Structures are given as structure tokens and as C-alpha cells.
Tab-separated table of C-alpha atoms in Angstrom:
chain	number	residue	atom	x	y	z
A	1	UNK	CA	-90.714	-89.275	-200.395
A	2	UNK	CA	-92.914	-92.333	-201.040
A	3	UNK	CA	-95.717	-94.501	-199.858
A	4	UNK	CA	-95.446	-94.794	-196.361
A	5	UNK	CA	-92.581	-91.352	-195.590
A	6	UNK	CA	-95.615	-89.567	-197.139
A	7	UNK	CA	-98.180	-91.186	-195.636
A	8	UNK	CA	-96.658	-91.935	-191.689
A	9	UNK	CA	-95.249	-88.080	-192.094
A	10	UNK	CA	-99.594	-87.363	-192.164
A	11	UNK	CA	-100.118	-89.939	-189.386
A	12	UNK	CA	-98.260	-87.800	-187.475
A	13	UNK	CA	-99.801	-83.541	-187.058
A	14	UNK	CA	-102.482	-86.542	-185.254
A	15	UNK	CA	-100.717	-86.725	-182.896
A	16	UNK	CA	-101.562	-83.433	-179.941
A	17	UNK	CA	-99.078	-82.706	-176.846
A	18	UNK	CA	-99.920	-85.475	-174.578
A	19	UNK	CA	-100.126	-88.468	-176.140
A	20	UNK	CA	-100.791	-91.684	-175.605
A	21	UNK	CA	-100.225	-93.259	-178.537
A	22	UNK	CA	-99.608	-97.165	-179.884
A	23	UNK	CA	-97.785	-97.717	-183.278
A	24	UNK	CA	-98.143	-100.605	-184.351
A	25	UNK	CA	-95.654	-103.017	-186.013
A	26	UNK	CA	-94.382	-102.506	-189.769
A	27	UNK	CA	-94.738	-98.815	-191.373
A	28	UNK	CA	-97.378	-96.764	-187.987
A	29	UNK	CA	-93.449	-97.370	-185.951
A	30	UNK	CA	-91.965	-94.977	-188.444
A	31	UNK	CA	-94.169	-91.932	-187.522
A	32	UNK	CA	-92.500	-91.380	-184.419
A	33	UNK	CA	-89.600	-90.301	-186.629
A	34	UNK	CA	-91.474	-86.901	-188.256
A	35	UNK	CA	-93.305	-85.859	-184.676
A	36	UNK	CA	-93.563	-82.189	-184.851
A	37	UNK	CA	-90.959	-80.834	-182.507
A	38	UNK	CA	-92.453	-78.632	-180.294
A	39	UNK	CA	-95.131	-82.288	-179.581
A	40	UNK	CA	-93.947	-84.133	-176.451
A	41	UNK	CA	-96.400	-88.019	-177.057
A	42	UNK	CA	-96.242	-91.239	-174.665
A	43	UNK	CA	-95.955	-94.079	-176.593
A	44	UNK	CA	-96.794	-97.008	-175.552
A	45	UNK	CA	-95.376	-100.935	-176.161
A	46	UNK	CA	-98.081	-102.643	-175.037
A	47	UNK	CA	-96.226	-105.664	-173.771
A	48	UNK	CA	-95.873	-103.078	-171.054
A	49	UNK	CA	-93.628	-99.845	-171.669
A	50	UNK	CA	-94.888	-96.106	-171.310
A	51	UNK	CA	-92.487	-93.930	-172.371
A	52	UNK	CA	-90.649	-95.845	-175.475
A	53	UNK	CA	-87.637	-94.616	-176.169
A	54	UNK	CA	-85.676	-94.113	-179.755
A	55	UNK	CA	-84.633	-97.382	-180.826
A	56	UNK	CA	-80.833	-99.013	-177.635
A	57	UNK	CA	-77.761	-99.285	-179.621
A	58	UNK	CA	-75.419	-102.366	-179.833
A	59	UNK	CA	-73.579	-101.677	-176.866
A	60	UNK	CA	-76.953	-101.146	-174.747
A	61	UNK	CA	-79.163	-103.540	-176.209
A	62	UNK	CA	-81.087	-105.058	-173.171
A	63	UNK	CA	-83.542	-107.695	-173.086
A	64	UNK	CA	-85.255	-106.364	-169.421
A	65	UNK	CA	-86.086	-103.886	-172.802
A	66	UNK	CA	-87.658	-104.571	-175.885
A	67	UNK	CA	-91.218	-103.165	-178.232
A	68	UNK	CA	-94.367	-104.968	-178.617
A	69	UNK	CA	-91.872	-105.884	-182.378
A	70	UNK	CA	-89.205	-107.912	-179.531
A	71	UNK	CA	-86.943	-104.691	-180.333
A	72	UNK	CA	-84.359	-103.863	-178.903
A	73	UNK	CA	-85.205	-99.717	-177.836
A	74	UNK	CA	-84.677	-96.706	-174.874
A	75	UNK	CA	-86.902	-95.733	-172.848
A	76	UNK	CA	-87.253	-91.911	-172.381
A	77	UNK	CA	-86.970	-89.634	-168.633
A	78	UNK	CA	-90.985	-90.372	-167.329
A	79	UNK	CA	-91.268	-94.144	-168.697
A	80	UNK	CA	-92.007	-97.014	-166.627
A	81	UNK	CA	-92.929	-100.779	-166.449
A	82	UNK	CA	-95.324	-102.884	-166.507
A	83	UNK	CA	-96.881	-106.843	-167.147
A	84	UNK	CA	-99.901	-107.589	-169.454
A	85	UNK	CA	-102.398	-107.601	-167.284
A	86	UNK	CA	-102.187	-104.036	-165.961
A	87	UNK	CA	-100.854	-103.214	-169.626
A	88	UNK	CA	-104.474	-103.896	-171.325
A	89	UNK	CA	-106.265	-101.913	-168.655
A	90	UNK	CA	-105.040	-99.311	-169.815
A	91	UNK	CA	-105.420	-99.859	-173.316
A	92	UNK	CA	-109.024	-101.553	-172.851
A	93	UNK	CA	-109.288	-99.192	-170.236
A	94	UNK	CA	-109.535	-96.256	-172.700
A	95	UNK	CA	-106.259	-94.485	-171.483
A	96	UNK	CA	-104.467	-94.667	-174.963
A	97	UNK	CA	-105.361	-91.520	-176.990
A	98	UNK	CA	-104.250	-92.449	-180.198
A	99	UNK	CA	-103.159	-95.968	-182.214
A	100	UNK	CA	-102.019	-96.807	-185.268
A	101	UNK	CA	-102.541	-100.053	-187.138
A	102	UNK	CA	-101.856	-100.977	-190.793
A	103	UNK	CA	-105.559	-102.673	-192.474
A	104	UNK	CA	-106.076	-105.188	-195.102
A	105	UNK	CA	-109.452	-103.763	-194.783
A	106	UNK	CA	-111.444	-101.314	-193.464
A	107	UNK	CA	-115.350	-100.292	-194.497
A	108	UNK	CA	-117.768	-97.764	-194.847
A	109	UNK	CA	-119.438	-98.215	-190.926
A	110	UNK	CA	-115.038	-98.911	-189.270
A	111	UNK	CA	-115.320	-102.374	-189.086
A	112	UNK	CA	-111.234	-102.875	-189.672
A	113	UNK	CA	-109.943	-106.729	-190.634
A	114	UNK	CA	-106.053	-106.630	-190.740
A	115	UNK	CA	-105.057	-110.236	-188.501
A	116	UNK	CA	-105.521	-113.070	-190.859
A	117	UNK	CA	-106.561	-114.310	-194.143
A	118	UNK	CA	-108.423	-117.922	-193.361
A	119	UNK	CA	-106.429	-120.622	-194.751
A	120	UNK	CA	-103.125	-118.938	-195.316
A	121	UNK	CA	-101.924	-116.112	-192.746
A	122	UNK	CA	-103.057	-116.759	-189.167
A	123	UNK	CA	-100.450	-115.316	-187.446
A	124	UNK	CA	-103.109	-114.435	-184.067
A	125	UNK	CA	-104.148	-111.568	-182.938
A	126	UNK	CA	-101.142	-110.111	-180.661
A	127	UNK	CA	-102.629	-106.833	-179.169
A	128	UNK	CA	-104.496	-104.983	-181.603
A	129	UNK	CA	-108.501	-106.535	-180.999
A	130	UNK	CA	-108.108	-104.994	-177.653
A	131	UNK	CA	-106.047	-101.630	-179.190
A	132	UNK	CA	-108.964	-101.184	-181.366
A	133	UNK	CA	-111.771	-101.775	-179.019
A	134	UNK	CA	-109.795	-99.612	-176.202
A	135	UNK	CA	-107.819	-96.672	-177.101
A	136	UNK	CA	-110.044	-93.234	-178.170
A	137	UNK	CA	-108.437	-93.170	-181.556
A	138	UNK	CA	-108.879	-95.240	-184.362
A	139	UNK	CA	-105.537	-94.678	-187.441
A	140	UNK	CA	-105.597	-96.723	-189.963
A	141	UNK	CA	-102.420	-96.597	-191.712
A	142	UNK	CA	-101.832	-98.376	-195.570
A	143	UNK	CA	-101.716	-98.257	-198.363
A	144	UNK	CA	-105.293	-97.457	-200.563
A	145	UNK	CA	-105.649	-100.900	-202.698
A	146	UNK	CA	-103.960	-104.156	-201.931
A	147	UNK	CA	-101.441	-105.020	-203.924
A	148	UNK	CA	-103.259	-106.815	-207.334
A	149	UNK	CA	-104.836	-103.499	-207.646
A	150	UNK	CA	-108.047	-103.714	-205.351
A	151	UNK	CA	-109.741	-101.777	-203.538
A	152	UNK	CA	-108.704	-101.959	-199.491
A	153	UNK	CA	-112.019	-99.487	-198.282
A	154	UNK	CA	-114.931	-101.039	-199.291
A	155	UNK	CA	-118.877	-100.995	-198.548
A	156	UNK	CA	-117.820	-103.983	-196.496
A	157	UNK	CA	-115.149	-106.018	-195.220
A	158	UNK	CA	-114.586	-109.850	-196.569
A	159	UNK	CA	-112.092	-110.950	-194.107
A	160	UNK	CA	-112.485	-112.214	-190.596
A	161	UNK	CA	-112.748	-108.996	-188.306
A	162	UNK	CA	-110.211	-107.897	-186.155
A	163	UNK	CA	-112.785	-104.796	-184.380
A	164	UNK	CA	-117.084	-103.848	-185.939
A	165	UNK	CA	-117.243	-99.637	-185.776
A	166	UNK	CA	-113.691	-98.225	-184.327
A	167	UNK	CA	-112.230	-96.863	-187.369
A	168	UNK	CA	-111.181	-92.934	-187.032
A	169	UNK	CA	-108.720	-91.478	-189.717
A	170	UNK	CA	-108.035	-93.517	-192.966
A	171	UNK	CA	-104.866	-92.702	-193.740
A	172	UNK	CA	-102.854	-93.429	-197.300
A	173	UNK	CA	-100.959	-92.349	-199.903
A	174	UNK	CA	-103.789	-91.328	-202.329
A	175	UNK	CA	-105.897	-89.718	-199.458
A	176	UNK	CA	-107.520	-88.303	-195.421
A	177	UNK	CA	-110.771	-90.420	-195.504
A	178	UNK	CA	-112.585	-90.128	-192.353
A	179	UNK	CA	-115.187	-92.974	-191.381
A	180	UNK	CA	-118.420	-91.141	-190.132
A	181	UNK	CA	-120.788	-92.879	-187.607
A	182	UNK	CA	-124.614	-93.490	-189.261
A	183	UNK	CA	-122.679	-91.825	-192.365
A	184	UNK	CA	-120.178	-93.642	-194.342
A	185	UNK	CA	-116.894	-92.285	-195.677
A	186	UNK	CA	-116.082	-88.595	-195.647
A	187	UNK	CA	-113.549	-88.005	-197.895
A	188	UNK	CA	-111.525	-84.953	-196.108
A	189	UNK	CA	-107.729	-84.524	-196.842
A	190	UNK	CA	-106.131	-85.580	-200.974
A	191	UNK	CA	-102.586	-85.925	-202.812
A	192	UNK	CA	-101.008	-83.084	-204.519
A	193	UNK	CA	-102.305	-84.504	-208.324
A	194	UNK	CA	-105.189	-86.572	-207.408
A	195	UNK	CA	-109.222	-85.670	-208.279
A	196	UNK	CA	-112.243	-86.853	-206.313
A	197	UNK	CA	-112.138	-88.764	-209.404
A	198	UNK	CA	-109.160	-91.116	-209.010
A	199	UNK	CA	-109.872	-92.014	-205.214
A	200	UNK	CA	-113.083	-92.873	-205.867
A	201	UNK	CA	-112.362	-95.134	-208.376
A	202	UNK	CA	-109.692	-96.325	-206.428
A	203	UNK	CA	-112.218	-96.891	-203.525
A	204	UNK	CA	-114.005	-100.207	-202.968
A	205	UNK	CA	-117.442	-97.527	-201.407
A	206	UNK	CA	-118.654	-94.486	-201.715
A	207	UNK	CA	-116.938	-91.208	-200.290
A	208	UNK	CA	-119.009	-88.356	-199.425
A	209	UNK	CA	-117.037	-85.205	-200.006
A	210	UNK	CA	-116.317	-83.526	-197.044
A	211	UNK	CA	-116.836	-79.591	-197.762
A	212	UNK	CA	-113.768	-79.165	-196.339
A	213	UNK	CA	-111.909	-81.034	-198.785
A	214	UNK	CA	-108.033	-80.369	-199.033
A	215	UNK	CA	-104.876	-81.437	-200.557
A	216	UNK	CA	-102.390	-83.422	-198.158
A	217	UNK	CA	-99.529	-81.557	-197.214
A	218	UNK	CA	-96.487	-83.342	-195.457
B	1	UNK	CA	-87.692	-121.908	-143.626
B	2	UNK	CA	-87.738	-123.844	-146.842
B	3	UNK	CA	-85.185	-124.023	-149.515
B	4	UNK	CA	-86.612	-123.148	-152.707
B	5	UNK	CA	-83.784	-122.899	-154.536
B	6	UNK	CA	-83.240	-126.532	-157.057
B	7	UNK	CA	-82.172	-127.088	-160.368
B	8	UNK	CA	-83.721	-126.902	-163.591
B	9	UNK	CA	-83.938	-130.782	-163.930
B	10	UNK	CA	-85.976	-131.859	-160.947
B	11	UNK	CA	-87.764	-127.894	-161.309
B	12	UNK	CA	-89.749	-129.720	-165.184
B	13	UNK	CA	-90.227	-133.727	-163.421
B	14	UNK	CA	-93.135	-131.377	-161.571
B	15	UNK	CA	-94.609	-131.301	-164.989
B	16	UNK	CA	-96.489	-134.713	-165.581
B	17	UNK	CA	-98.095	-136.707	-168.566
B	18	UNK	CA	-100.975	-134.542	-169.546
B	19	UNK	CA	-100.247	-130.858	-168.249
B	20	UNK	CA	-101.231	-127.341	-168.490
B	21	UNK	CA	-97.986	-126.279	-168.913
B	22	UNK	CA	-97.688	-122.196	-168.515
B	23	UNK	CA	-93.988	-120.687	-169.744
B	24	UNK	CA	-94.250	-116.243	-169.093
B	25	UNK	CA	-91.860	-114.386	-171.672
B	26	UNK	CA	-93.383	-111.571	-173.967
B	27	UNK	CA	-91.020	-113.389	-176.819
B	28	UNK	CA	-87.151	-113.503	-175.824
B	29	UNK	CA	-88.037	-111.177	-173.187
B	30	UNK	CA	-88.944	-112.620	-169.692
B	31	UNK	CA	-88.966	-116.277	-171.804
B	32	UNK	CA	-87.618	-118.587	-168.352
B	33	UNK	CA	-84.885	-120.585	-171.131
B	34	UNK	CA	-83.092	-122.803	-168.150
B	35	UNK	CA	-86.578	-123.956	-167.449
B	36	UNK	CA	-87.854	-124.941	-170.635
B	37	UNK	CA	-84.298	-126.572	-171.315
B	38	UNK	CA	-84.638	-128.439	-169.629
B	39	UNK	CA	-88.518	-129.016	-169.645
B	40	UNK	CA	-87.262	-130.301	-173.062
B	41	UNK	CA	-84.145	-131.861	-172.396
B	42	UNK	CA	-83.957	-133.956	-169.965
B	43	UNK	CA	-88.072	-135.332	-168.671
B	44	UNK	CA	-90.890	-136.664	-171.689
B	45	UNK	CA	-93.825	-136.495	-170.365
B	46	UNK	CA	-96.383	-135.697	-173.146
B	47	UNK	CA	-99.643	-134.663	-174.282
B	48	UNK	CA	-99.405	-131.380	-172.748
B	49	UNK	CA	-101.238	-127.957	-172.985
B	50	UNK	CA	-99.279	-124.962	-173.226
B	51	UNK	CA	-99.790	-121.105	-172.309
B	52	UNK	CA	-98.158	-118.834	-173.601
B	53	UNK	CA	-98.381	-115.213	-175.367
B	54	UNK	CA	-96.890	-116.392	-177.801
B	55	UNK	CA	-94.549	-119.974	-178.359
B	56	UNK	CA	-91.726	-117.220	-178.994
B	57	UNK	CA	-88.984	-117.789	-181.833
B	58	UNK	CA	-87.335	-120.837	-183.147
B	59	UNK	CA	-83.643	-119.478	-181.102
B	60	UNK	CA	-85.948	-120.717	-177.756
B	61	UNK	CA	-86.185	-123.974	-176.855
B	62	UNK	CA	-90.564	-123.454	-176.136
B	63	UNK	CA	-89.807	-123.850	-181.024
B	64	UNK	CA	-88.265	-127.106	-179.914
B	65	UNK	CA	-90.706	-127.536	-177.227
B	66	UNK	CA	-93.199	-127.638	-179.546
B	67	UNK	CA	-92.394	-129.648	-182.198
B	68	UNK	CA	-92.015	-132.291	-180.352
B	69	UNK	CA	-95.504	-133.175	-180.040
B	70	UNK	CA	-95.100	-133.579	-177.078
B	71	UNK	CA	-97.689	-130.605	-177.341
B	72	UNK	CA	-101.854	-131.038	-177.504
B	73	UNK	CA	-103.244	-127.668	-177.037
B	74	UNK	CA	-102.107	-124.057	-177.615
B	75	UNK	CA	-103.928	-121.067	-176.158
B	76	UNK	CA	-102.038	-117.991	-177.248
B	77	UNK	CA	-102.187	-114.327	-178.285
B	78	UNK	CA	-99.571	-113.933	-181.041
B	79	UNK	CA	-98.604	-116.847	-183.466
B	80	UNK	CA	-96.090	-115.613	-186.478
B	81	UNK	CA	-93.119	-114.913	-185.106
B	82	UNK	CA	-92.838	-119.137	-184.495
B	83	UNK	CA	-93.412	-121.107	-187.284
B	84	UNK	CA	-93.462	-124.804	-186.411
B	85	UNK	CA	-97.450	-122.987	-183.800
B	86	UNK	CA	-98.586	-122.262	-187.368
B	87	UNK	CA	-97.815	-125.973	-188.388
B	88	UNK	CA	-99.149	-127.039	-186.050
B	89	UNK	CA	-102.461	-125.242	-185.929
B	90	UNK	CA	-102.630	-125.728	-190.036
B	91	UNK	CA	-102.639	-129.811	-189.980
B	92	UNK	CA	-104.717	-129.456	-187.194
B	93	UNK	CA	-101.778	-132.135	-184.890
B	94	UNK	CA	-102.105	-129.900	-181.815
B	95	UNK	CA	-105.802	-127.465	-181.355
B	96	UNK	CA	-104.455	-123.235	-181.085
B	97	UNK	CA	-106.598	-121.616	-179.772
B	98	UNK	CA	-105.941	-117.516	-180.113
B	99	UNK	CA	-107.222	-115.371	-178.193
B	100	UNK	CA	-106.482	-111.459	-178.059
B	101	UNK	CA	-103.742	-110.120	-175.849
B	102	UNK	CA	-104.932	-108.812	-173.187
B	103	UNK	CA	-108.001	-111.612	-173.140
B	104	UNK	CA	-105.526	-114.031	-173.156
B	105	UNK	CA	-103.640	-111.656	-169.720
B	106	UNK	CA	-106.987	-111.799	-168.139
B	107	UNK	CA	-108.371	-115.007	-168.762
B	108	UNK	CA	-104.346	-115.779	-166.407
B	109	UNK	CA	-105.132	-113.133	-164.330
B	110	UNK	CA	-108.519	-114.793	-163.084
B	111	UNK	CA	-107.419	-117.541	-163.167
B	112	UNK	CA	-105.013	-117.245	-159.529
B	113	UNK	CA	-107.203	-114.073	-158.723
B	114	UNK	CA	-110.769	-117.233	-158.176
B	115	UNK	CA	-112.668	-115.590	-160.265
B	116	UNK	CA	-115.148	-117.210	-162.506
B	117	UNK	CA	-114.424	-115.402	-165.688
B	118	UNK	CA	-113.962	-111.730	-167.735
B	119	UNK	CA	-116.116	-109.584	-169.705
B	120	UNK	CA	-114.646	-108.215	-171.942
B	121	UNK	CA	-115.797	-106.311	-175.242
B	122	UNK	CA	-112.612	-107.551	-176.929
B	123	UNK	CA	-112.933	-110.119	-179.812
B	124	UNK	CA	-117.088	-109.131	-180.319
B	125	UNK	CA	-118.955	-109.437	-183.783
B	126	UNK	CA	-115.877	-110.964	-184.270
B	127	UNK	CA	-114.585	-114.978	-184.298
B	128	UNK	CA	-112.924	-114.479	-181.394
B	129	UNK	CA	-117.350	-114.603	-179.587
B	130	UNK	CA	-117.588	-117.877	-181.264
B	131	UNK	CA	-118.664	-120.223	-178.325
B	132	UNK	CA	-118.594	-117.609	-176.306
B	133	UNK	CA	-121.946	-116.281	-173.953
B	134	UNK	CA	-123.035	-113.066	-174.555
B	135	UNK	CA	-124.612	-110.641	-172.092
B	136	UNK	CA	-124.746	-107.635	-172.365
B	137	UNK	CA	-124.650	-105.429	-169.725
B	138	UNK	CA	-125.890	-101.252	-170.028
B	139	UNK	CA	-126.061	-101.530	-173.563
B	140	UNK	CA	-122.834	-102.848	-173.686
B	141	UNK	CA	-122.892	-106.022	-175.603
B	142	UNK	CA	-119.265	-108.483	-173.506
B	143	UNK	CA	-118.300	-111.757	-173.921
B	144	UNK	CA	-118.058	-114.521	-171.210
B	145	UNK	CA	-114.169	-115.852	-171.280
B	146	UNK	CA	-112.877	-117.993	-168.757
B	147	UNK	CA	-110.307	-118.516	-166.349
B	148	UNK	CA	-107.458	-120.175	-167.399
B	149	UNK	CA	-104.679	-122.427	-165.059
B	150	UNK	CA	-102.015	-124.925	-164.967
B	151	UNK	CA	-100.494	-127.275	-162.814
B	152	UNK	CA	-96.959	-125.386	-164.100
B	153	UNK	CA	-95.991	-122.340	-164.401
B	154	UNK	CA	-92.745	-121.641	-165.224
B	155	UNK	CA	-91.765	-118.216	-165.395
B	156	UNK	CA	-88.523	-115.310	-165.504
B	157	UNK	CA	-87.577	-112.947	-163.015
B	158	UNK	CA	-83.347	-111.209	-162.592
B	159	UNK	CA	-84.482	-111.377	-158.491
B	160	UNK	CA	-85.418	-114.019	-156.402
B	161	UNK	CA	-84.609	-114.030	-152.142
B	162	UNK	CA	-84.948	-117.022	-150.225
B	163	UNK	CA	-88.432	-116.183	-149.726
B	164	UNK	CA	-89.632	-116.931	-152.737
B	165	UNK	CA	-89.525	-112.783	-153.226
B	166	UNK	CA	-88.636	-112.158	-156.835
B	167	UNK	CA	-87.792	-109.107	-158.486
B	168	UNK	CA	-88.646	-108.690	-162.561
B	169	UNK	CA	-86.996	-106.057	-164.491
B	170	UNK	CA	-87.815	-103.644	-167.030
B	171	UNK	CA	-90.246	-104.843	-170.408
B	172	UNK	CA	-89.892	-108.580	-169.402
B	173	UNK	CA	-92.456	-108.468	-166.962
B	174	UNK	CA	-94.991	-109.073	-169.679
B	175	UNK	CA	-97.343	-113.019	-168.576
B	176	UNK	CA	-94.817	-113.981	-165.287
B	177	UNK	CA	-96.780	-111.894	-163.373
B	178	UNK	CA	-100.325	-113.329	-163.908
B	179	UNK	CA	-98.289	-117.166	-164.234
B	180	UNK	CA	-97.365	-116.632	-161.924
B	181	UNK	CA	-99.773	-116.541	-159.811
B	182	UNK	CA	-102.758	-118.934	-162.294
B	183	UNK	CA	-99.877	-122.311	-161.154
B	184	UNK	CA	-100.773	-125.370	-158.416
B	185	UNK	CA	-96.044	-125.180	-159.004
B	186	UNK	CA	-94.334	-122.082	-160.090
B	187	UNK	CA	-91.102	-121.915	-160.879
B	188	UNK	CA	-89.117	-119.215	-160.749
B	189	UNK	CA	-85.819	-118.394	-163.308
B	190	UNK	CA	-83.452	-115.703	-161.619
B	191	UNK	CA	-79.717	-114.511	-162.797
B	192	UNK	CA	-79.682	-113.487	-158.909
B	193	UNK	CA	-80.626	-115.040	-155.422
B	194	UNK	CA	-79.670	-113.263	-152.062
B	195	UNK	CA	-81.029	-113.812	-148.769
B	196	UNK	CA	-84.190	-112.964	-146.677
B	197	UNK	CA	-84.033	-108.946	-146.275
B	198	UNK	CA	-81.299	-107.628	-149.492
B	199	UNK	CA	-84.762	-107.563	-151.637
B	200	UNK	CA	-86.753	-104.432	-150.132
B	201	UNK	CA	-89.920	-104.750	-149.808
B	202	UNK	CA	-90.815	-101.761	-151.832
B	203	UNK	CA	-89.216	-103.743	-154.723
B	204	UNK	CA	-90.764	-106.999	-154.676
B	205	UNK	CA	-93.045	-106.827	-158.037
B	206	UNK	CA	-94.716	-110.385	-157.236
B	207	UNK	CA	-94.417	-112.017	-153.080
B	208	UNK	CA	-92.285	-115.148	-152.829
B	209	UNK	CA	-95.767	-117.129	-150.969
B	210	UNK	CA	-96.490	-117.326	-154.949
B	211	UNK	CA	-93.350	-118.978	-156.172
B	212	UNK	CA	-92.743	-122.722	-155.376
B	213	UNK	CA	-89.003	-122.814	-156.442
B	214	UNK	CA	-85.999	-121.093	-157.899
B	215	UNK	CA	-83.973	-121.553	-159.909
B	216	UNK	CA	-80.946	-120.035	-160.256
B	217	UNK	CA	-78.811	-119.148	-163.224
B	218	UNK	CA	-75.793	-117.928	-165.109
B	219	UNK	CA	-72.818	-116.936	-162.545
B	220	UNK	CA	-74.045	-113.691	-161.356
B	221	UNK	CA	-73.682	-112.938	-157.604
B	222	UNK	CA	-74.509	-110.343	-155.089
């Protein structure tokens, strides 16, 4: 199992029956493949769908049914469509239970940097700022360290923020970490074969260790 | 009844130098390709301000519009799909203003709904708050986001009747609905044009009074 699959398998365990979930483009969308059979979630696409289904077969591709990444999708029974103002009212208004997205940096206060690298990459924030402010729970799916080995979980974000005090849970290939408001980062679960020291060494902020520390089981 | 059916070429003649133009759509979904193509190919108004969620993709005519040098201000949410918009931002050849997507939708909605702006918590504590008024409402901070309005809006729908009532299918509603309210002159590109009374009022997505012109594309008849 590669890191991405490991991460999204663990994230899929967070979904409860009936949850409204918005999955960011890229790794987060892969979580749909690992949702337990007894759990049914309603997937939101911020361009205007509640009830996104599997990708559309070639013959059924319809430009009036795309997800927020522009992919052709189907809808599930009970789905509905709406315009962008309604879609973001759903998001901002607290009607989305969980949003899962990637990050460049997360810090110990739950601040999130995910949308730009000054001078390098400015694709725009799209719906990310609305999603992390409005969703009831924000789960970050990311590699524990950057491509050049630097911690992505830090004491204070250095990149431009997406929002302040919004991240609830961070899931990486090494650990599951909860942001405890006013306290900091709590190590909840750890990948099989790793020690607490391994995780701490790859993390740029101090970790509190949960009294119920467990191994990640996926 | 006024005949709202016109050609794409005639519709885009309404765009003048210095105008603000809204273009509906989310990537290729609900994007009024024929109207934008006519704007690019059949007229030359410049110094334009463009309001679009994402400024499209290289396959769409909006890419050529951004590339043409005729657009000096861009208001968008996500521009990662149009490298030309990114280039204009970096070189400062155009002023590119980025907003959270929900904020962009609400700014346009406010422009069409007679509101002086909206208060949103989105963007507080980020560079989005720069230059904006921040208000404390019952202990929570909000940014005051001002309305956006346009001279011309180019939008996309599936079907129109003679009164301009629109049916928009699926996820193509996106920005087309709010933009229909927020411009002085609104053109809807549609696949299908039907007689008055042929659209069940229950199924109208955009009230016809908001639509000034209809451009029919393709060969779909009902």
C-alpha cells in the first residue's frame, strides 16, 4: 500500500453515516474508494452538486454534470443541483460536516496554508477558504514532510494562510494528529513500525501524546 | 412581446471600451463559448474588466480573450486552469483580483440584489482582508465585501422561452444565476428556444425579466 492509499484509507474511517462531505481535488477524492459499506455519505461538489456519484463512463459524459475538478461525474439517487451562491451558503452556513483537503503547512494553532507560494504558484484559493471556515470539521490529508524533507506541521505557518484556527485533524503516512484549541497538537495514532520519536523528529512543533495512543489500522 | 432572439455577433456589440463583462461558467461547465468566441473574433473593445470564476481553460475562447491584451482587470477565484491569467498576474500586465469562491458569488449576488455588500468571516486573518473593512458582529470578525456589477453579462443555459425564462441543467447553474441579476445587459446562450408557455413555471431557474437577449446555438429543436 502506498502512502496516499494509507492516508485516504484512514480518512475514510472518519466518515459517519449521513455525513455531508466535500473532498478536495487530488488525494482527498481517493477516499471515496474506501468508505465502509455500512456508511453512506453525501458528497458535495462546490460547483453545485450534493450527491456526487462515481466518475461518468465515456458514453455518459455530460458537460452539465462535472465536479469541482472539471471531471465528468454521475449523481446518486437523492442528489440535487444548485447555483454557486446556494452552494457556498451550504458551505459557509455550516451544513457541510467534513471537508478534506491537502496542505502546504499546518501549525499548532490549527492555522492552514494551502493555496499559494509567493512568487511561484498563485492558482487562486477557489473554494478552499470558504470550505475550511464553514465546514464543521476540517481534515488535512498530506505527506508528513515536504519533498525536500522539511516538516509541514510547524509551530507557525510561514506561507500565506488559507484561514486561521480551522484545522481539526491531520492525517499523514506517519500519524493522526488532532489540533486541541488552546493547547496544541495531540498525537492520537501512529503508523505501524514507527516510534513517537520518529514522528516528533519529522514534526516542526511539539507533540502532546494522547494517553490513548494507538497504531493506525487501515 | 419584444423579440429577444439575436445573433452572437449582435449581442457582443454591446460591449464597449472600458466595460466590465461577466462570463458565467465553472471551467467548461455552463461556459457561454459561442458568446465569448464572438467577443474575441468579431469585435475589439478594449480596457475591459473581466469577472469570471476561473477564466476557463486553454480549450475555451475565454483563454484567447485573456491573451488578447484587451482585458486589464480580472476578478476571479481560481485561475490555475488558465495559465495565461497566471502569467498576467505575475507580469502585472493586468490587475488580477482573487477572491474566495463563495465571496465572489456573494459579491456578484449583492451587485444584482440591491445590497451594499456582504459580511463574511471567510478571509479573516489572511491576505484577503488587506484593504477591507473588518467589523466585529457579536464577537466574531467579518470582512465587508463590496458588490460587483457589470455592463454586460454573458451566460449559458440549456433552454429559453420567448420571455427569456431560462432552464439551466445540472452543475451548469454555477455563476450563471447570480450573473443574470448583476449586469445592465444580460445575454443568454442556449441550446433550445421555445414558445411562450412551453416551460413549466415550476422549472424556470432564471426569471425572464433579467434576460435582455438570447442567442441560440447548435441545432436542437423542441
